């Protein structure tokens, strides 16, 4: 599939980003913001959405915002259909994510945490990606990106729902890529390591090989434009993934159980 640049489409070029109010999603919104582009930004927090939209408009693009909770999959699906009916979506970036871990002192995450993480990190993005893929396949053009995590490739005892939901998303994304390639729709899985955003800033302790959200946005946009099946960054996490597969699982689990991770309350 040829590389897509904004100018290769008839204007207005429409990019819809979930998680557009913060971190990687906000950086992607600013990356794509230029005259001839319309950004639709979804998130929960209206003030943060307004703030990103203002910066987007300052760069010459137009913008619309929608505050909604992705735990409500049906509402999100209806909103996606409405957005695409009103203005054809060229790129859908499913960036929103919940990064919760086991509460301090608890043996497991709470059932409510697991429920919400599963919806926001897997059920809703997979639902939205499927709807978008079926519409784009009819049009024979379009690009979808799903933001997963390198956590998908490791059994994280303190974040079972996070690693499990991202693992499901990863397999879903590459399978959808396989299904959509003959229909000229690209589906790109993004698996970041640590990116400097409010999500990772909540974690106490080291964030090895940290990448800025601006640099992450540039790499992600390039991978989407190239229609790649998978972008994993930064590269040391690709090596960690490979090395982990060589070590017996019981040893890996023993090591992972010793990892001390704490997080501050949400922003
Ligand atoms: N930062 C990292 O180190 C890192 C590493 C690997 C993967 N990731 C993934 O990258 C993606 C973006 O994360 P980030 O680092 O940019 O984190 P962030 O700054 O905390 O942004 C998370 C975004 O998701 C939205 N969101 C969360 N729960 C939602 C819900 N229930 N309904 C609607 N929107 C919701 C947030 O909206 P509000 O702001 O309105 O609450 C926000 O826009 C996530 O999928 C995350 O798992 C991040």
CSV table of C-alpha atoms and ligand atoms in Angstrom, one decimal, residues 18-26 42-46 48-49 67-72 94-99 116 120-121 146-151 162 166 169 190-203 207 210-211 213 220 267, ligand 1:
chain,number,residue,atom,x,y,z
A,18,UNK,CA,-9.9,8.6,20.9
A,19,UNK,CA,-7.8,9.7,23.9
A,20,UNK,CA,-7.3,13.0,22.1
A,21,UNK,CA,-7.5,15.0,25.4
A,22,UNK,CA,-4.1,13.9,26.8
A,23,UNK,CA,-0.7,12.3,26.2
A,24,UNK,CA,-0.1,10.4,23.0
A,25,UNK,CA,-3.5,11.2,21.6
A,26,UNK,CA,-3.1,15.0,22.1
A,42,UNK,CA,-12.7,12.2,22.0
A,43,UNK,CA,-12.0,12.0,25.7
A,44,UNK,CA,-13.7,12.3,29.0
A,45,UNK,CA,-12.5,15.6,30.3
A,46,UNK,CA,-14.1,18.5,28.5
A,48,UNK,CA,-8.6,19.1,28.4
A,49,UNK,CA,-10.4,18.4,25.1
A,67,UNK,CA,-16.8,14.0,25.8
A,68,UNK,CA,-17.8,10.4,26.4
A,69,UNK,CA,-16.9,7.4,28.5
A,70,UNK,CA,-15.6,4.5,26.5
A,71,UNK,CA,-17.0,2.1,29.1
A,72,UNK,CA,-20.3,2.8,27.3
A,94,UNK,CA,-8.0,4.3,18.9
A,95,UNK,CA,-5.6,5.7,21.5
A,96,UNK,CA,-7.6,5.9,24.7
A,97,UNK,CA,-6.5,3.6,27.4
A,98,UNK,CA,-6.7,2.9,31.1
A,99,UNK,CA,-3.5,2.1,32.8
A,116,UNK,CA,-13.5,-1.0,33.1
A,120,UNK,CA,-11.7,0.8,27.5
A,121,UNK,CA,-8.6,-1.1,26.4
A,146,UNK,CA,-4.9,0.8,17.7
A,147,UNK,CA,-2.7,1.8,20.5
A,148,UNK,CA,-1.7,-1.2,22.6
A,149,UNK,CA,1.4,-1.5,24.8
A,150,UNK,CA,4.6,-3.6,25.1
A,151,UNK,CA,2.8,-4.9,28.3
A,162,UNK,CA,-3.8,-4.1,31.5
A,166,UNK,CA,-3.5,-5.1,25.5
A,169,UNK,CA,-6.0,-5.9,21.4
A,190,UNK,CA,1.1,0.5,18.1
A,191,UNK,CA,3.0,-1.1,21.0
A,192,UNK,CA,4.8,1.7,23.0
A,193,UNK,CA,7.2,1.3,25.8
A,194,UNK,CA,7.4,4.2,28.3
A,195,UNK,CA,6.1,7.5,26.8
A,196,UNK,CA,6.3,10.6,28.8
A,197,UNK,CA,2.5,11.3,29.4
A,198,UNK,CA,0.3,11.6,32.5
A,199,UNK,CA,-0.3,7.9,32.4
A,200,UNK,CA,3.4,6.9,32.9
A,201,UNK,CA,4.1,10.0,35.1
A,202,UNK,CA,1.7,8.4,37.7
A,203,UNK,CA,4.2,5.5,38.1
A,207,UNK,CA,10.8,4.6,33.2
A,210,UNK,CA,11.5,7.0,28.0
A,211,UNK,CA,10.2,8.6,24.7
A,213,UNK,CA,5.0,12.2,23.4
A,220,UNK,CA,3.2,6.5,15.1
A,267,UNK,CA,-4.7,13.5,37.1
B,1,LIG,N1,2.4,6.5,28.4
B,1,LIG,C1,3.0,5.3,28.3
B,1,LIG,O1,4.1,5.0,28.8
B,1,LIG,C2,2.3,4.2,27.5
B,1,LIG,C3,2.9,3.0,27.3
B,1,LIG,C4,2.3,2.0,26.6
B,1,LIG,C5,1.1,2.2,26.1
B,1,LIG,N2,0.4,3.3,26.3
B,1,LIG,C6,-1.0,3.5,25.7
B,1,LIG,O2,-1.1,4.7,25.0
B,1,LIG,C7,-2.4,5.1,25.1
B,1,LIG,C8,-2.5,6.6,25.4
B,1,LIG,O3,-2.0,6.7,26.8
B,1,LIG,P1,-1.3,8.0,27.3
B,1,LIG,O4,0.0,7.6,27.8
B,1,LIG,O5,-1.4,9.1,26.4
B,1,LIG,O6,-2.1,8.3,28.6
B,1,LIG,P2,-3.0,9.5,29.1
B,1,LIG,O7,-2.2,10.8,29.0
B,1,LIG,O8,-3.4,9.1,30.5
B,1,LIG,O9,-4.2,9.5,28.1
B,1,LIG,C9,-5.2,8.5,28.2
B,1,LIG,C10,-6.3,9.0,27.3
B,1,LIG,O10,-7.4,8.0,27.3
B,1,LIG,C11,-8.6,8.6,27.7
B,1,LIG,N3,-9.4,7.7,28.4
B,1,LIG,C12,-9.1,6.9,29.5
B,1,LIG,N4,-10.2,6.3,30.0
B,1,LIG,C13,-11.2,6.6,29.2
B,1,LIG,C14,-12.6,6.3,29.2
B,1,LIG,N5,-13.1,5.5,30.1
B,1,LIG,N6,-13.4,6.9,28.3
B,1,LIG,C15,-12.9,7.8,27.3
B,1,LIG,N7,-11.6,8.1,27.3
B,1,LIG,C16,-10.8,7.5,28.2
B,1,LIG,C17,-8.2,9.8,28.5
B,1,LIG,O11,-9.3,10.8,28.5
B,1,LIG,P3,-9.3,11.9,29.7
B,1,LIG,O12,-8.0,12.6,29.7
B,1,LIG,O13,-10.4,12.8,29.3
B,1,LIG,O14,-9.6,11.2,31.0
B,1,LIG,C18,-7.0,10.3,27.8
B,1,LIG,O15,-7.3,11.1,26.6
B,1,LIG,C19,-3.2,4.2,26.0
B,1,LIG,O16,-3.9,3.3,25.3
B,1,LIG,C20,-2.0,3.6,26.8
B,1,LIG,O17,-2.4,2.3,27.3
B,1,LIG,C21,1.0,4.4,27.0
